[in-house]
Each structure stands twice: as structure tokens, then as C-alpha cells.
mmCIF file of C-alpha atoms in Angstrom:
data_model
loop_
_atom_site.group_PDB
_atom_site.id
_atom_site.type_symbol
_atom_site.label_atom_id
_atom_site.label_comp_id
_atom_site.label_asym_id
_atom_site.label_seq_id
_atom_site.Cartn_x
_atom_site.Cartn_y
_atom_site.Cartn_z
ATOM 1 C CA MET Y 1 -30.842 17.799 -21.619
ATOM 2 C CA ARG Y 2 -28.988 17.391 -18.570
ATOM 3 C CA LYS Y 3 -32.562 16.344 -17.216
ATOM 4 C CA ALA Y 4 -33.436 14.486 -20.053
ATOM 5 C CA LEU Y 5 -29.632 12.041 -20.073
ATOM 6 C CA PHE Y 6 -30.096 11.800 -16.057
ATOM 7 C CA THR Y 7 -33.529 10.435 -16.905
ATOM 8 C CA LEU Y 8 -32.487 8.114 -19.404
ATOM 9 C CA LEU Y 9 -29.721 6.639 -16.831
ATOM 10 C CA PHE Y 10 -32.056 6.705 -14.214
ATOM 11 C CA CYS Y 11 -33.863 4.458 -16.329
ATOM 12 C CA MET Y 12 -31.220 2.347 -17.697
ATOM 13 C CA LEU Y 13 -29.763 1.803 -13.851
ATOM 14 C CA PRO Y 14 -32.147 -1.924 -13.586
ATOM 15 C CA ILE Y 15 -30.297 -2.898 -17.113
ATOM 16 C CA LEU Y 16 -26.651 -1.882 -15.748
ATOM 17 C CA ALA Y 17 -27.302 -4.252 -12.339
ATOM 18 C CA VAL Y 18 -28.223 -6.912 -14.135
ATOM 19 C CA ALA Y 19 -25.940 -6.631 -16.970
ATOM 20 C CA ALA Y 20 -22.992 -6.049 -13.754
ATOM 21 C CA ASP Y 21 -24.351 -8.917 -11.825
ATOM 22 C CA LYS Y 22 -22.994 -11.281 -14.940
ATOM 23 C CA LEU Y 23 -20.395 -14.164 -14.278
ATOM 24 C CA ASP Y 24 -19.209 -14.382 -17.493
ATOM 25 C CA SER Y 25 -20.319 -13.277 -20.574
ATOM 26 C CA ARG Y 26 -19.396 -16.057 -23.519
ATOM 27 C CA PRO Y 27 -22.357 -17.983 -24.594
ATOM 28 C CA ARG Y 28 -22.602 -21.020 -22.447
ATOM 29 C CA VAL Y 29 -24.224 -25.042 -22.550
ATOM 30 C CA ALA Y 30 -25.902 -25.510 -18.611
ATOM 31 C CA VAL Y 31 -24.256 -29.269 -18.309
ATOM 32 C CA ILE Y 32 -27.106 -29.862 -14.865
ATOM 33 C CA SER Y 33 -26.757 -32.965 -11.688
ATOM 34 C CA ALA Y 34 -28.543 -32.728 -8.910
ATOM 35 C CA PHE Y 35 -25.756 -34.075 -6.258
ATOM 36 C CA GLY Y 36 -22.538 -34.884 -6.361
ATOM 37 C CA PRO Y 37 -21.880 -38.497 -7.658
ATOM 38 C CA GLU Y 38 -23.637 -37.190 -11.204
ATOM 39 C CA TRP Y 39 -20.921 -35.073 -12.117
ATOM 40 C CA LEU Y 40 -17.669 -36.431 -11.172
ATOM 41 C CA THR Y 41 -17.093 -37.998 -14.535
ATOM 42 C CA LEU Y 42 -18.005 -34.768 -16.282
ATOM 43 C CA LYS Y 43 -15.569 -32.188 -13.856
ATOM 44 C CA ALA Y 44 -13.431 -34.306 -14.100
ATOM 45 C CA ALA Y 45 -13.052 -34.195 -17.899
ATOM 46 C CA LEU Y 46 -14.200 -29.871 -18.217
ATOM 47 C CA ALA Y 47 -10.795 -28.220 -19.357
ATOM 48 C CA GLU Y 48 -9.597 -24.797 -18.723
ATOM 49 C CA PRO Y 49 -12.300 -24.779 -15.291
ATOM 50 C CA GLN Y 50 -12.836 -21.728 -12.856
ATOM 51 C CA SER Y 51 -14.892 -22.036 -10.549
ATOM 52 C CA HIS Y 52 -17.709 -19.176 -9.672
ATOM 53 C CA ALA Y 53 -20.018 -19.575 -6.423
ATOM 54 C CA VAL Y 54 -23.704 -17.612 -5.782
ATOM 55 C CA ASN Y 55 -25.302 -18.499 -2.896
ATOM 56 C CA GLY Y 56 -23.959 -21.140 -1.521
ATOM 57 C CA ILE Y 57 -24.362 -23.085 -5.417
ATOM 58 C CA GLU Y 58 -20.475 -24.010 -7.230
ATOM 59 C CA PHE Y 59 -20.431 -22.660 -10.762
ATOM 60 C CA VAL Y 60 -17.542 -24.042 -12.899
ATOM 61 C CA THR Y 61 -17.170 -22.985 -16.452
ATOM 62 C CA GLY Y 62 -14.860 -24.471 -18.973
ATOM 63 C CA ARG Y 63 -14.810 -26.381 -22.353
ATOM 64 C CA LEU Y 64 -16.364 -29.307 -22.456
ATOM 65 C CA SER Y 65 -16.400 -32.437 -25.698
ATOM 66 C CA GLY Y 66 -14.986 -28.902 -27.333
ATOM 67 C CA ARG Y 67 -17.860 -26.699 -26.006
ATOM 68 C CA ASP Y 68 -18.494 -23.419 -23.317
ATOM 69 C CA VAL Y 69 -20.133 -24.844 -20.742
ATOM 70 C CA VAL Y 70 -21.343 -24.137 -16.511
ATOM 71 C CA LEU Y 71 -21.257 -27.229 -14.358
ATOM 72 C CA PHE Y 72 -22.937 -26.992 -11.558
ATOM 73 C CA LEU Y 73 -25.561 -29.571 -9.279
ATOM 74 C CA SER Y 74 -28.883 -28.275 -8.957
ATOM 75 C CA GLY Y 75 -29.417 -29.713 -5.685
ATOM 76 C CA ILE Y 76 -31.858 -33.327 -5.177
ATOM 77 C CA SER Y 77 -35.278 -32.036 -5.194
ATOM 78 C CA MET Y 78 -37.831 -30.257 -7.235
ATOM 79 C CA VAL Y 79 -37.522 -26.304 -5.188
ATOM 80 C CA ASN Y 80 -33.536 -26.425 -5.475
ATOM 81 C CA ALA Y 81 -33.378 -27.524 -9.004
ATOM 82 C CA THR Y 82 -35.729 -24.674 -9.925
ATOM 83 C CA MET Y 83 -33.748 -22.126 -7.820
ATOM 84 C CA SER Y 84 -30.174 -23.339 -9.254
ATOM 85 C CA THR Y 85 -31.562 -23.576 -12.440
ATOM 86 C CA GLN Y 86 -33.036 -19.545 -12.445
ATOM 87 C CA ILE Y 87 -29.492 -18.452 -10.717
ATOM 88 C CA ALA Y 88 -27.404 -19.542 -13.497
ATOM 89 C CA LEU Y 89 -29.970 -17.798 -16.381
ATOM 90 C CA ASN Y 90 -29.553 -15.142 -14.289
ATOM 91 C CA ARG Y 91 -25.676 -15.087 -14.061
ATOM 92 C CA PHE Y 92 -24.302 -16.832 -17.041
ATOM 93 C CA ASP Y 93 -25.675 -16.191 -20.839
ATOM 94 C CA ILE Y 94 -27.089 -19.838 -21.291
ATOM 95 C CA SER Y 95 -27.805 -21.147 -25.064
ATOM 96 C CA GLY Y 96 -28.868 -24.207 -23.901
ATOM 97 C CA ILE Y 97 -29.848 -26.561 -21.024
ATOM 98 C CA VAL Y 98 -28.667 -30.212 -20.783
ATOM 99 C CA PHE Y 99 -29.692 -32.809 -17.414
ATOM 100 C CA SER Y 100 -27.398 -35.451 -16.782
ATOM 101 C CA GLY Y 101 -28.360 -38.156 -14.345
ATOM 102 C CA ILE Y 102 -29.944 -41.105 -12.623
ATOM 103 C CA ALA Y 103 -33.430 -41.481 -12.600
ATOM 104 C CA GLY Y 104 -35.963 -44.957 -11.171
ATOM 105 C CA GLY Y 105 -37.347 -46.090 -14.242
ATOM 106 C CA VAL Y 106 -41.072 -47.304 -14.389
ATOM 107 C CA ASP Y 107 -40.916 -48.486 -17.987
ATOM 108 C CA PRO Y 108 -41.274 -52.139 -16.927
ATOM 109 C CA GLY Y 109 -39.363 -52.426 -20.959
ATOM 110 C CA LEU Y 110 -36.064 -51.499 -19.874
ATOM 111 C CA ASN Y 111 -33.502 -52.245 -17.172
ATOM 112 C CA VAL Y 112 -31.413 -50.965 -15.207
ATOM 113 C CA GLY Y 113 -28.009 -48.509 -17.008
ATOM 114 C CA ASP Y 114 -30.791 -47.880 -19.484
ATOM 115 C CA VAL Y 115 -30.387 -44.139 -20.655
ATOM 116 C CA VAL Y 116 -33.225 -42.771 -21.352
ATOM 117 C CA VAL Y 117 -34.106 -38.897 -23.306
ATOM 118 C CA ALA Y 118 -37.783 -38.511 -22.991
ATOM 119 C CA ASP Y 119 -39.351 -36.583 -24.977
ATOM 120 C CA LYS Y 120 -41.674 -34.097 -22.434
ATOM 121 C CA TRP Y 121 -41.212 -34.061 -18.636
ATOM 122 C CA ALA Y 122 -44.327 -33.502 -16.437
ATOM 123 C CA GLN Y 123 -44.863 -32.929 -12.092
ATOM 124 C CA TYR Y 124 -46.788 -35.710 -11.039
ATOM 125 C CA LEU Y 125 -47.265 -34.303 -7.400
ATOM 126 C CA GLU Y 126 -48.435 -31.033 -8.564
ATOM 127 C CA ALA Y 127 -51.732 -32.233 -7.576
ATOM 128 C CA THR Y 128 -55.281 -31.983 -5.494
ATOM 129 C CA PHE Y 129 -55.569 -34.336 -2.411
ATOM 130 C CA ALA Y 130 -59.226 -35.025 -3.306
ATOM 131 C CA ARG Y 131 -61.887 -35.652 -0.251
ATOM 132 C CA ASP Y 132 -61.599 -39.346 1.158
ATOM 133 C CA LEU Y 133 -65.719 -40.412 0.688
ATOM 134 C CA GLY Y 134 -64.782 -43.718 1.590
ATOM 135 C CA ASN Y 135 -64.985 -47.168 -0.233
ATOM 136 C CA ARG Y 136 -62.318 -45.972 -2.679
ATOM 137 C CA ARG Y 137 -64.331 -42.858 -3.431
ATOM 138 C CA TYR Y 138 -62.806 -39.118 -3.954
ATOM 139 C CA GLU Y 139 -64.192 -36.066 -4.236
ATOM 140 C CA LEU Y 140 -62.428 -33.131 -5.524
ATOM 141 C CA PRO Y 141 -63.559 -29.581 -4.578
ATOM 142 C CA PRO Y 142 -66.494 -28.260 -6.701
ATOM 143 C CA TRP Y 143 -64.299 -26.001 -8.528
ATOM 144 C CA LYS Y 144 -61.375 -28.211 -9.979
ATOM 145 C CA LYS Y 145 -61.678 -30.780 -12.754
ATOM 146 C CA PRO Y 146 -60.053 -33.871 -12.691
ATOM 147 C CA GLU Y 147 -57.395 -33.735 -15.694
ATOM 148 C CA GLN Y 148 -54.760 -36.612 -15.628
ATOM 149 C CA PRO Y 149 -55.780 -40.327 -13.530
ATOM 150 C CA ASN Y 150 -55.402 -40.717 -10.018
ATOM 151 C CA TYR Y 151 -53.673 -42.482 -7.455
ATOM 152 C CA GLY Y 152 -56.397 -42.276 -5.061
ATOM 153 C CA MET Y 153 -57.135 -39.100 -3.130
ATOM 154 C CA ILE Y 154 -54.167 -37.706 -5.486
ATOM 155 C CA PHE Y 155 -55.121 -35.810 -8.703
ATOM 156 C CA PRO Y 156 -52.476 -34.273 -10.957
ATOM 157 C CA ASN Y 157 -53.283 -31.240 -12.820
ATOM 158 C CA ALA Y 158 -51.634 -29.033 -14.701
ATOM 159 C CA VAL Y 159 -49.175 -25.568 -13.460
ATOM 160 C CA GLU Y 160 -49.647 -22.342 -13.963
ATOM 161 C CA VAL Y 161 -46.526 -20.975 -16.275
ATOM 162 C CA ARG Y 162 -45.504 -17.297 -16.526
ATOM 163 C CA ARG Y 163 -42.828 -15.420 -19.818
ATOM 164 C CA ALA Y 164 -42.406 -12.654 -20.495
ATOM 165 C CA ASN Y 165 -44.818 -10.740 -23.104
ATOM 166 C CA ALA Y 166 -47.361 -13.666 -22.338
ATOM 167 C CA ALA Y 167 -50.280 -14.475 -20.595
ATOM 168 C CA PRO Y 168 -50.090 -16.814 -18.162
ATOM 169 C CA GLU Y 169 -51.056 -20.352 -19.020
ATOM 170 C CA ALA Y 170 -52.013 -23.387 -17.483
ATOM 171 C CA LYS Y 171 -48.936 -26.487 -18.745
ATOM 172 C CA PHE Y 172 -49.056 -30.130 -17.444
ATOM 173 C CA TRP Y 173 -46.280 -31.548 -20.137
ATOM 174 C CA PHE Y 174 -42.610 -29.515 -20.757
ATOM 175 C CA GLU Y 175 -41.058 -30.388 -23.969
ATOM 176 C CA VAL Y 176 -37.641 -31.312 -24.816
ATOM 177 C CA ASP Y 177 -36.261 -28.991 -27.610
ATOM 178 C CA PRO Y 178 -36.689 -30.728 -31.208
ATOM 179 C CA GLY Y 179 -33.248 -29.671 -32.366
ATOM 180 C CA MET Y 180 -31.323 -31.391 -29.554
ATOM 181 C CA LEU Y 181 -33.511 -34.429 -29.153
ATOM 182 C CA ALA Y 182 -32.807 -34.887 -33.100
ATOM 183 C CA ALA Y 183 -29.051 -34.473 -32.485
ATOM 184 C CA ALA Y 184 -30.481 -37.087 -29.829
ATOM 185 C CA ARG Y 185 -31.225 -39.745 -31.876
ATOM 186 C CA ARG Y 186 -27.429 -39.694 -33.815
ATOM 187 C CA LEU Y 187 -25.501 -40.777 -30.516
ATOM 188 C CA ASN Y 188 -25.660 -44.408 -31.243
ATOM 189 C CA ASP Y 189 -21.567 -44.517 -31.221
ATOM 190 C CA VAL Y 190 -21.243 -44.538 -27.558
ATOM 191 C CA THR Y 191 -20.756 -47.941 -25.147
ATOM 192 C CA LEU Y 192 -22.256 -47.725 -22.097
ATOM 193 C CA GLN Y 193 -20.587 -49.791 -19.073
ATOM 194 C CA HIS Y 194 -22.668 -52.652 -18.042
ATOM 195 C CA CYS Y 195 -20.897 -53.686 -14.411
ATOM 196 C CA ALA Y 196 -20.205 -51.660 -11.798
ATOM 197 C CA SER Y 197 -17.326 -54.124 -10.232
ATOM 198 C CA GLY Y 198 -15.447 -56.707 -11.527
ATOM 199 C CA THR Y 199 -18.537 -59.245 -9.617
ATOM 200 C CA THR Y 200 -21.232 -56.984 -10.407
ATOM 201 C CA CYS Y 201 -22.787 -56.700 -13.397
ATOM 202 C CA LEU Y 202 -25.942 -56.195 -15.379
ATOM 203 C CA GLU Y 203 -28.110 -58.998 -16.963
ATOM 204 C CA GLN Y 204 -28.833 -56.498 -20.212
ATOM 205 C CA LYS Y 205 -26.426 -54.061 -22.075
ATOM 206 C CA PRO Y 206 -27.659 -50.918 -21.657
ATOM 207 C CA ARG Y 207 -29.167 -48.789 -24.614
ATOM 208 C CA LEU Y 208 -30.189 -45.350 -25.365
ATOM 209 C CA VAL Y 209 -33.489 -45.538 -25.236
ATOM 210 C CA LEU Y 210 -35.056 -42.237 -27.205
ATOM 211 C CA GLY Y 211 -38.666 -40.495 -26.124
ATOM 212 C CA GLY Y 212 -41.572 -41.445 -24.450
ATOM 213 C CA ASN Y 213 -42.420 -38.991 -21.265
ATOM 214 C CA GLY Y 214 -40.999 -38.513 -17.743
ATOM 215 C CA VAL Y 215 -42.240 -37.388 -14.595
ATOM 216 C CA SER Y 216 -40.752 -36.091 -11.492
ATOM 217 C CA GLY Y 217 -41.626 -35.068 -8.247
ATOM 218 C CA GLN Y 218 -41.154 -34.485 -4.170
ATOM 219 C CA ALA Y 219 -40.609 -37.905 -3.688
ATOM 220 C CA PHE Y 220 -38.241 -40.729 -3.672
ATOM 221 C CA VAL Y 221 -40.342 -43.378 -5.391
ATOM 222 C CA ASP Y 222 -39.563 -46.797 -4.084
ATOM 223 C CA ASN Y 223 -42.950 -48.664 -4.379
ATOM 224 C CA ALA Y 224 -43.691 -50.915 -7.604
ATOM 225 C CA ASP Y 225 -47.973 -49.924 -7.345
ATOM 226 C CA PHE Y 226 -47.397 -46.594 -6.825
ATOM 227 C CA ARG Y 227 -44.722 -46.967 -10.068
ATOM 228 C CA ARG Y 228 -47.323 -49.144 -11.952
ATOM 229 C CA TYR Y 229 -50.063 -46.210 -11.811
ATOM 230 C CA VAL Y 230 -46.938 -43.844 -12.794
ATOM 231 C CA PHE Y 231 -46.500 -45.918 -16.182
ATOM 232 C CA ASP Y 232 -50.144 -46.256 -16.551
ATOM 233 C CA ALA Y 233 -51.677 -42.423 -16.127
ATOM 234 C CA PHE Y 234 -48.613 -40.831 -18.030
ATOM 235 C CA GLN Y 235 -46.824 -43.729 -20.139
ATOM 236 C CA ALA Y 236 -44.123 -42.856 -18.172
ATOM 237 C CA ARG Y 237 -40.767 -44.412 -19.108
ATOM 238 C CA VAL Y 238 -38.557 -42.409 -15.906
ATOM 239 C CA LEU Y 239 -39.188 -40.802 -12.924
ATOM 240 C CA ASP Y 240 -37.197 -38.502 -10.864
ATOM 241 C CA MET Y 241 -36.649 -35.126 -8.784
ATOM 242 C CA GLU Y 242 -35.847 -32.240 -10.920
ATOM 243 C CA SER Y 243 -35.991 -32.395 -14.659
ATOM 244 C CA ALA Y 244 -39.590 -31.392 -15.389
ATOM 245 C CA ALA Y 245 -38.935 -28.301 -12.933
ATOM 246 C CA VAL Y 246 -35.702 -27.335 -15.205
ATOM 247 C CA ALA Y 247 -37.823 -28.249 -18.401
ATOM 248 C CA MET Y 248 -41.157 -25.445 -17.180
ATOM 249 C CA VAL Y 249 -38.033 -22.937 -15.763
ATOM 250 C CA ALA Y 250 -36.098 -23.488 -19.590
ATOM 251 C CA TYR Y 251 -39.309 -23.194 -21.020
ATOM 252 C CA ALA Y 252 -40.004 -20.401 -19.101
ATOM 253 C CA ASN Y 253 -36.621 -18.215 -20.277
ATOM 254 C CA GLY Y 254 -37.342 -19.466 -24.058
ATOM 255 C CA VAL Y 255 -33.802 -21.998 -23.488
ATOM 256 C CA PRO Y 256 -33.280 -25.060 -25.511
ATOM 257 C CA PHE Y 257 -33.470 -28.148 -22.862
ATOM 258 C CA ILE Y 258 -33.013 -31.644 -22.727
ATOM 259 C CA ALA Y 259 -32.622 -34.352 -19.961
ATOM 260 C CA PHE Y 260 -30.367 -37.560 -20.146
ATOM 261 C CA ARG Y 261 -31.251 -39.701 -17.434
ATOM 262 C CA SER Y 262 -29.493 -43.138 -16.534
ATOM 263 C CA LEU Y 263 -31.699 -46.197 -14.802
ATOM 264 C CA SER Y 264 -29.370 -46.456 -11.613
ATOM 265 C CA ASP Y 265 -32.994 -48.336 -9.869
ATOM 266 C CA LEU Y 266 -36.789 -49.697 -10.818
ATOM 267 C CA ALA Y 267 -38.420 -47.270 -8.407
ATOM 268 C CA GLY Y 268 -39.817 -50.412 -6.651
ATOM 269 C CA GLY Y 269 -40.366 -52.441 -9.492
ATOM 270 C CA GLU Y 270 -36.896 -54.794 -8.841
ATOM 271 C CA LYS Y 271 -37.192 -58.169 -7.410
ATOM 272 C CA GLY Y 272 -34.881 -57.587 -4.481
ATOM 273 C CA GLY Y 273 -34.706 -54.577 -2.648
ATOM 274 C CA ASN Y 274 -33.646 -51.242 -4.301
ATOM 275 C CA GLU Y 275 -30.617 -51.394 -6.211
ATOM 276 C CA MET Y 276 -29.383 -47.691 -6.782
ATOM 277 C CA ALA Y 277 -26.682 -47.424 -3.974
ATOM 278 C CA THR Y 278 -25.125 -50.696 -6.299
ATOM 279 C CA PHE Y 279 -25.316 -49.325 -9.939
ATOM 280 C CA MET Y 280 -25.555 -45.400 -9.334
ATOM 281 C CA ARG Y 281 -21.549 -45.122 -10.285
ATOM 282 C CA LEU Y 282 -22.088 -46.739 -12.877
ATOM 283 C CA ALA Y 283 -25.863 -44.831 -14.119
ATOM 284 C CA SER Y 284 -23.737 -41.818 -13.750
ATOM 285 C CA ASP Y 285 -21.358 -42.801 -15.522
ATOM 286 C CA ASN Y 286 -23.137 -43.993 -18.353
ATOM 287 C CA SER Y 287 -25.669 -40.745 -18.730
ATOM 288 C CA ALA Y 288 -22.468 -38.413 -18.675
ATOM 289 C CA ALA Y 289 -20.519 -40.303 -20.981
ATOM 290 C CA MET Y 290 -23.867 -39.545 -23.339
ATOM 291 C CA VAL Y 291 -23.970 -35.632 -22.432
ATOM 292 C CA ARG Y 292 -20.373 -35.939 -23.614
ATOM 293 C CA ARG Y 293 -20.876 -37.189 -27.356
ATOM 294 C CA PHE Y 294 -24.530 -35.498 -27.256
ATOM 295 C CA LEU Y 295 -22.458 -31.646 -26.600
ATOM 296 C CA GLU Y 296 -19.796 -33.294 -29.552
ATOM 297 C CA VAL Y 297 -22.660 -33.626 -32.117
ATOM 298 C CA TRP Y 298 -25.045 -31.031 -31.203
ATOM 299 C CA ALA Y 299 -24.673 -27.161 -32.008
ATOM 300 C CA PRO Y 300 -26.002 -24.399 -30.049
ATOM 301 C CA PRO Y 301 -28.394 -22.352 -31.765
ATOM 302 C CA ARG Y 302 -26.287 -19.325 -30.455
#
């Protein structure tokens, strides 16, 4: 009997260790931003804040728009976003993931300040760099087949995803949670800012744009030709450096995910220079306003 009990406890040690590592037992919605300016409004509105630190990342629990949440910065880049999101899932009981931040617009029909909620996200720089044969001809290795339209030598391809109790699968698009997307369609009563200052205002008033595709990659894009490629190849409306990575982590862990991305610039499509520095705070605040209203409308599944 004693031996059997000892064996049972020994087998449970990994489970107990994981449970002991949890920083908070309450189910919470993870609200993520990439860098400081994006979460200032959200953090200021947080009730009952309590800060936790893991691997140099600050996780702040509290209540936002009546929901139990944990706010944190993913850090800029796909790798940072992947790492910090998985840490949050390991250390908190996460019932849903909401990303709030800025992005570059690639759809010619969109304007700076608009808030985009894409249906699905892809990693457009998960790719093979093909052999240059000259005269704009490129050759993939014999074991590779083109999966998506290429940009010169860059041939985007799917990435292998692993999940518990499932075989590895090659996946290019990661879908937003349909229940979250349905809730986002009800957000037609949020007033969005259109002036960065008393004298610097947008020509068009920002709007909420639902549906379509979003893409993410390791590069900051400020190039008109590449912007056209991204729009034509992926029918993308928006381009950033984190959302698809978070979408992949959410998919791998079976957690609902949605991203609100407000356009701070047009990824090289502006008539003049890049406008991110001018409209970053406006875009951040517009995204945060949508997220706060979304949390009032959407009920976590548990």
C-alpha cells in the first residue's frame, strides 16, 4: 500500500509542480500589446491591479470592462510574442486571448486610424529563399513545391504545428475564434479618435473594419512594392510583427484568439514619409477603445 501511494505521488509530481507554478487561479482573458505605448490606456483603466514578474516580463492582473484579465507586453517580434504568450498560458488560467495594438495597412481601401479585425492570420515570412537563376527566375529545391505566391526569391510556406493528442500538421492560416469574431461584429458604437493633436488630424474618420486576412512577419515593412505584393498575394488588409505568432500559440493550446489592430501607417503606401510616429498614440488608443468595448460584449467560454 505504501509503495503504491509513493508511486502515485511520484507520478503526480510533474502535475503538482505545474500547479504550484500558477501565479493566479482565477480564469482570465489575456490582453496583449507588443510595446509600451500600446497598453498605456488599457493599463490605466485596469481596476484592482496586481503585478507579477516572470522572466523579466510584467504580467498585471485585474479587472477591465468588468472582466478578469491579465495584461502584458508580448515584446516586438514573432519570437518574443510566441515566448511571452506561452509563458502566460503556463502561469495563468487563460480563457481567451485578445491582442490590442498598431499595424501597417496594406489594403488600399483602408486609412490610418482604422481598426482591423481579421478573420485569420498567416506568417508570410515563414518561407524558402529560392536559388536565383537570373532574369527574375528562381528555383526551389527539388523536394519543395510552391505553396503561396512568391516575392522574388521568397516563397512563403506553411509551418508545422504540434498540439496535444493530435498529429503534427502543416498550417499556413490560423483562424480567429468565431465566437469572438461574432462579438466584434456588434461593436458599432465606439467613437474612434481622428486627431493626434489639435492641429494634426486624419483626412477620414477612422472606422472598424471586420473580416479579411492579416499577415505577420519578422520585418518592419515600409516599402510600397512589397506592400502591393502582400495585398495581392494574401488579400491581406493589415501587416504586423506579432499577431500570427500569437494566433499559432493560441491554436496549439486550444485557446480562443482575436486581434484588434489599428493602422498607424500604411507600410510604405503613404504619399510622403512613414506616419507611424505621428499617429502611433492615436492608433493605440483606438485599438484599446475597441478592446475595452469588446470585453463588455464577449463572454469567455468559462
